[in-house]
Amino acid sequence: MKQFLIDQKCQVGSSVTLKDRDFHYICHVRRHTLNQIISIKDPVGNSYKATIEGIHENQCILKVTEKVEIRNRGYDLELYCCFPKGKKLEGMVRQATEAGVSRIIPLFSDHSLIQYRNSSDFDNKKNRLNKIIKEAQQQSGSFINTVLEDPMKLSEIDDIGLSQSGFFCHQDYIEKNTLSDLLQKDVETVKILIGPEGGLSNSEILILKEKGFLPLYLGENVLRAETASLFAISTVITIMELL
């Protein structure tokens, strides 16, 4: 179900006033009307049902009527994506958000065609990506609060800890690993790393193995970065649901 993300914490019985872009989106884009019930989510991830109890010239007022209990997935899913070329990162972020990824971490890698000198150069891009995340959460109705982190070097990734699993997708067959064998029911965090168009360098593969990441071969077809990302995410979710 589609939902609307609000920028203020709320509770049952409280009122929320929407103005400017939020008002335009609810009343003009979504064309909601007086007394209509909509789904909303606050900044801390709580979901509610709210009734539109007032529409004025440039604002509307929502009455929060019911808290919606959500089913806990039981594990967090994180996506580490080496910078792809062009606008591919936008597509990867949108798809990952719709699928319910909790954290997205862009990576500087040896073969990335796009390089930022430092994290501050990424600020404008991050603003754009956060807008995409909000749109994707509202469109998909995902209950997961997807967070976009600042970019980091691949070598700065934390080691795989207890109750965690980590995989890096590679175009070549490195080891006989299958997700159905590697994933455990009690895992708390699953980390997926997608390389750039040029692939991961040999030194990066060694770094990832030292950190506890395992190579994952997705098949003979060479997949685009955005295709590999969605393929891996959906496969992990499907297998975890069956455990």
CSV table of C-alpha atoms in Angstrom, one decimal:
chain,number,residue,atom,x,y,z
A,1,MET,CA,0.0,0.0,0.0
A,2,LYS,CA,1.3,3.5,-0.8
A,3,GLN,CA,2.2,5.6,2.1
A,4,PHE,CA,3.2,9.2,2.8
A,5,LEU,CA,6.4,10.1,4.7
A,6,ILE,CA,6.0,13.0,7.2
A,7,ASP,CA,8.9,14.9,8.8
A,8,GLN,CA,7.5,15.0,12.3
A,9,LYS,CA,7.0,12.4,15.0
A,10,CYS,CA,3.4,11.7,15.7
A,11,GLN,CA,1.1,9.5,17.8
A,12,VAL,CA,-2.5,8.4,17.8
A,13,GLY,CA,-4.8,11.4,18.4
A,14,SER,CA,-2.4,14.0,17.2
A,15,SER,CA,-2.8,16.3,14.2
A,16,VAL,CA,-0.3,16.9,11.4
A,17,THR,CA,-0.4,19.9,9.2
A,18,LEU,CA,1.0,19.6,5.7
A,19,LYS,CA,2.1,22.6,3.7
A,20,ASP,CA,3.9,23.5,0.5
A,21,ARG,CA,5.2,20.5,-1.5
A,22,ASP,CA,3.6,18.0,0.9
A,23,PHE,CA,0.2,19.7,0.6
A,24,HIS,CA,0.6,19.8,-3.2
A,25,TYR,CA,1.6,16.1,-3.3
A,26,ILE,CA,-1.3,14.9,-1.1
A,27,CYS,CA,-4.1,17.1,-2.6
A,28,HIS,CA,-3.0,17.8,-6.1
A,29,VAL,CA,-0.8,14.8,-7.2
A,30,ARG,CA,-2.5,12.0,-5.2
A,31,ARG,CA,-5.8,13.9,-5.3
A,32,HIS,CA,-6.9,12.9,-1.8
A,33,THR,CA,-10.0,14.5,-0.5
A,34,LEU,CA,-11.7,15.4,2.8
A,35,ASN,CA,-12.3,12.5,5.2
A,36,GLN,CA,-10.1,10.1,3.1
A,37,ILE,CA,-7.9,7.7,5.1
A,38,ILE,CA,-4.2,7.5,4.1
A,39,SER,CA,-1.2,5.7,5.3
A,40,ILE,CA,1.7,7.7,6.8
A,41,LYS,CA,5.1,7.0,8.3
A,42,ASP,CA,7.0,9.2,10.7
A,43,PRO,CA,10.8,9.8,10.8
A,44,VAL,CA,11.4,7.0,13.3
A,45,GLY,CA,9.7,4.4,11.2
A,46,ASN,CA,6.3,4.2,12.9
A,47,SER,CA,3.4,3.7,10.6
A,48,TYR,CA,-0.1,5.0,11.1
A,49,LYS,CA,-3.5,5.5,9.4
A,50,ALA,CA,-4.7,9.1,9.3
A,51,THR,CA,-7.8,10.9,8.2
A,52,ILE,CA,-7.8,14.1,6.2
A,53,GLU,CA,-10.0,16.3,8.4
A,54,GLY,CA,-9.3,19.7,6.8
A,55,ILE,CA,-8.3,21.1,3.4
A,56,HIS,CA,-7.6,24.8,3.0
A,57,GLU,CA,-6.1,27.0,0.3
A,58,ASN,CA,-2.5,26.0,0.9
A,59,GLN,CA,-2.5,23.3,3.6
A,60,CYS,CA,-4.3,20.2,4.8
A,61,ILE,CA,-4.7,18.8,8.3
A,62,LEU,CA,-4.4,15.1,9.1
A,63,LYS,CA,-5.8,13.4,12.2
A,64,VAL,CA,-3.8,10.3,13.3
A,65,THR,CA,-6.3,7.6,14.1
A,66,GLU,CA,-4.5,4.3,14.3
A,67,LYS,CA,-1.0,2.9,14.7
A,68,VAL,CA,-0.2,0.1,12.2
A,69,GLU,CA,1.8,-2.8,13.6
A,70,ILE,CA,4.3,-4.1,11.1
A,71,ARG,CA,5.8,-7.5,10.6
A,72,ASN,CA,9.5,-7.5,11.6
A,73,ARG,CA,11.6,-9.1,8.9
A,74,GLY,CA,14.0,-10.3,11.5
A,75,TYR,CA,17.2,-9.2,9.8
A,76,ASP,CA,18.7,-6.1,8.1
A,77,LEU,CA,19.8,-6.0,4.5
A,78,GLU,CA,22.6,-3.7,3.5
A,79,LEU,CA,23.8,-2.8,0.0
A,80,TYR,CA,27.4,-1.7,-0.7
A,81,CYS,CA,27.6,-0.4,-4.3
A,82,CYS,CA,30.7,0.7,-6.0
A,83,PHE,CA,30.0,3.9,-8.0
A,84,PRO,CA,28.6,3.0,-11.4
A,85,LYS,CA,28.7,5.4,-14.4
A,86,GLY,CA,26.0,7.8,-15.3
A,87,LYS,CA,22.7,7.7,-13.4
A,88,LYS,CA,22.8,4.0,-12.7
A,89,LEU,CA,23.2,4.6,-9.0
A,90,GLU,CA,19.8,6.3,-8.9
A,91,GLY,CA,18.2,3.2,-10.3
A,92,MET,CA,20.0,1.0,-7.8
A,93,VAL,CA,19.0,3.2,-4.9
A,94,ARG,CA,15.3,3.2,-6.0
A,95,GLN,CA,15.1,-0.5,-6.5
A,96,ALA,CA,16.9,-1.3,-3.3
A,97,THR,CA,14.5,1.0,-1.4
A,98,GLU,CA,11.5,-0.6,-2.9
A,99,ALA,CA,12.9,-4.1,-2.0
A,100,GLY,CA,13.4,-3.0,1.7
A,101,VAL,CA,17.1,-2.5,2.0
A,102,SER,CA,17.9,-0.8,5.3
A,103,ARG,CA,21.3,0.8,4.5
A,104,ILE,CA,22.9,1.8,1.2
A,105,ILE,CA,26.6,2.6,1.2
A,106,PRO,CA,28.3,3.9,-2.0
A,107,LEU,CA,31.9,2.8,-2.4
A,108,PHE,CA,35.0,4.3,-4.0
A,109,SER,CA,36.7,1.4,-5.9
A,110,ASP,CA,39.7,0.9,-8.1
A,111,HIS,CA,37.7,0.5,-11.3
A,112,SER,CA,34.9,3.0,-10.8
A,113,LEU,CA,34.5,5.4,-13.7
A,114,ILE,CA,33.2,8.1,-11.3
A,115,GLN,CA,35.5,9.4,-8.6
A,116,TYR,CA,34.7,12.0,-6.0
A,117,ARG,CA,37.7,13.7,-4.3
A,118,ASN,CA,36.0,13.6,-0.9
A,119,SER,CA,32.6,13.0,0.7
A,120,SER,CA,31.5,16.7,0.5
A,121,ASP,CA,31.6,16.5,-3.3
A,122,PHE,CA,28.9,13.9,-3.0
A,123,ASP,CA,26.5,16.2,-1.1
A,124,ASN,CA,24.5,17.4,-4.1
A,125,LYS,CA,24.2,13.8,-5.4
A,126,LYS,CA,23.1,12.6,-1.9
A,127,ASN,CA,20.3,15.2,-1.8
A,128,ARG,CA,19.0,13.9,-5.1
A,129,LEU,CA,19.3,10.2,-3.9
A,130,ASN,CA,17.5,10.9,-0.7
A,131,LYS,CA,14.6,12.4,-2.6
A,132,ILE,CA,14.5,9.2,-4.7
A,133,ILE,CA,14.5,7.1,-1.5
A,134,LYS,CA,11.5,9.1,-0.2
A,135,GLU,CA,9.6,8.7,-3.4
A,136,ALA,CA,10.4,4.9,-3.5
A,137,GLN,CA,9.3,4.4,0.1
A,138,GLN,CA,6.0,6.3,-0.6
A,139,GLN,CA,5.3,4.5,-3.8
A,140,SER,CA,6.2,1.0,-2.6
A,141,GLY,CA,4.8,1.3,1.0
A,142,SER,CA,8.0,-0.2,2.4
A,143,PHE,CA,8.1,-0.3,6.2
A,144,ILE,CA,11.9,-0.3,6.2
A,145,ASN,CA,13.6,3.0,6.9
A,146,THR,CA,16.2,3.1,4.1
A,147,VAL,CA,19.2,5.2,5.0
A,148,LEU,CA,21.8,6.4,2.5
A,149,GLU,CA,25.3,6.7,4.1
A,150,ASP,CA,28.2,8.8,2.9
A,151,PRO,CA,30.5,7.1,0.5
A,152,MET,CA,33.6,5.3,1.8
A,153,LYS,CA,36.6,3.5,0.5
A,154,LEU,CA,36.1,-0.2,0.0
A,155,SER,CA,39.0,-0.8,2.4
A,156,GLU,CA,37.1,1.0,5.1
A,157,ILE,CA,34.2,-1.5,5.3
A,158,ASP,CA,33.8,-3.2,8.6
A,159,ASP,CA,34.7,-6.8,9.0
A,160,ILE,CA,31.8,-9.3,9.0
A,161,GLY,CA,30.8,-9.9,12.6
A,162,LEU,CA,28.9,-12.5,14.5
A,163,SER,CA,25.3,-13.0,13.3
A,164,GLN,CA,26.3,-11.4,10.0
A,165,SER,CA,26.8,-12.6,6.5
A,166,GLY,CA,28.5,-10.8,3.7
A,167,PHE,CA,28.8,-11.5,0.0
A,168,PHE,CA,30.4,-9.8,-3.0
A,169,CYS,CA,29.0,-10.5,-6.4
A,170,HIS,CA,31.6,-11.4,-9.0
A,171,GLN,CA,31.4,-12.0,-12.7
A,172,ASP,CA,33.9,-14.9,-12.5
A,173,TYR,CA,33.5,-18.3,-10.8
A,174,ILE,CA,35.8,-18.0,-7.7
A,175,GLU,CA,34.4,-20.5,-5.2
A,176,LYS,CA,31.5,-22.9,-5.1
A,177,ASN,CA,29.2,-20.8,-2.9
A,178,THR,CA,25.4,-20.8,-3.0
A,179,LEU,CA,23.3,-18.5,-0.9
A,180,SER,CA,21.1,-21.4,0.2
A,181,ASP,CA,24.1,-23.0,1.9
A,182,LEU,CA,25.6,-19.8,3.3
A,183,LEU,CA,22.6,-18.0,4.8
A,184,GLN,CA,21.5,-18.9,8.3
A,185,LYS,CA,18.1,-18.4,9.9
A,186,ASP,CA,19.5,-16.5,12.9
A,187,VAL,CA,21.5,-14.0,10.8
A,188,GLU,CA,20.8,-10.4,11.9
A,189,THR,CA,22.5,-8.6,9.0
A,190,VAL,CA,23.1,-9.6,5.4
A,191,LYS,CA,25.6,-7.4,3.5
A,192,ILE,CA,25.7,-7.5,-0.3
A,193,LEU,CA,28.5,-5.8,-2.3
A,194,ILE,CA,28.1,-5.0,-6.0
A,195,GLY,CA,31.2,-4.0,-8.0
A,196,PRO,CA,31.5,-1.4,-10.7
A,197,GLU,CA,31.3,-2.0,-14.5
A,198,GLY,CA,35.0,-2.7,-14.6
A,199,GLY,CA,34.7,-5.3,-11.9
A,200,LEU,CA,36.5,-5.6,-8.6
A,201,SER,CA,40.3,-5.5,-8.7
A,202,ASN,CA,42.4,-8.5,-7.4
A,203,SER,CA,43.5,-6.4,-4.4
A,204,GLU,CA,39.9,-5.5,-3.5
A,205,ILE,CA,38.9,-9.2,-3.7
A,206,LEU,CA,41.7,-10.0,-1.2
A,207,ILE,CA,40.6,-7.2,1.1
A,208,LEU,CA,37.0,-8.4,1.1
A,209,LYS,CA,38.0,-12.0,1.8
A,210,GLU,CA,40.1,-10.8,4.7
A,211,LYS,CA,37.0,-8.9,6.1
A,212,GLY,CA,34.9,-12.1,5.9
A,213,PHE,CA,33.0,-11.4,2.7
A,214,LEU,CA,32.4,-14.5,0.5
A,215,PRO,CA,32.3,-14.5,-3.3
A,216,LEU,CA,28.9,-15.0,-4.9
A,217,TYR,CA,28.6,-16.1,-8.5
A,218,LEU,CA,25.4,-15.1,-10.1
A,219,GLY,CA,25.6,-17.1,-13.3
A,220,GLU,CA,27.3,-17.1,-16.7
A,221,ASN,CA,25.6,-14.0,-18.0
A,222,VAL,CA,27.5,-10.8,-17.3
A,223,LEU,CA,25.0,-8.5,-15.5
A,224,ARG,CA,24.9,-4.8,-15.4
A,225,ALA,CA,25.6,-3.3,-11.9
A,226,GLU,CA,21.9,-2.4,-11.4
A,227,THR,CA,20.7,-5.8,-12.6
A,228,ALA,CA,23.1,-7.7,-10.4
A,229,SER,CA,22.1,-5.5,-7.4
A,230,LEU,CA,18.4,-6.3,-7.8
A,231,PHE,CA,19.1,-9.9,-8.6
A,232,ALA,CA,21.1,-10.4,-5.5
A,233,ILE,CA,18.7,-8.6,-3.2
A,234,SER,CA,15.7,-10.5,-4.4
A,235,THR,CA,17.5,-13.8,-4.1
A,236,VAL,CA,18.6,-13.1,-0.5
A,237,ILE,CA,15.1,-12.1,0.5
A,238,THR,CA,13.5,-15.1,-1.1
A,239,ILE,CA,15.9,-17.5,0.6
A,240,MET,CA,15.6,-15.9,4.0
A,241,GLU,CA,11.8,-16.1,3.8
A,242,LEU,CA,12.2,-19.9,3.2
A,243,LEU,CA,14.5,-20.6,6.1
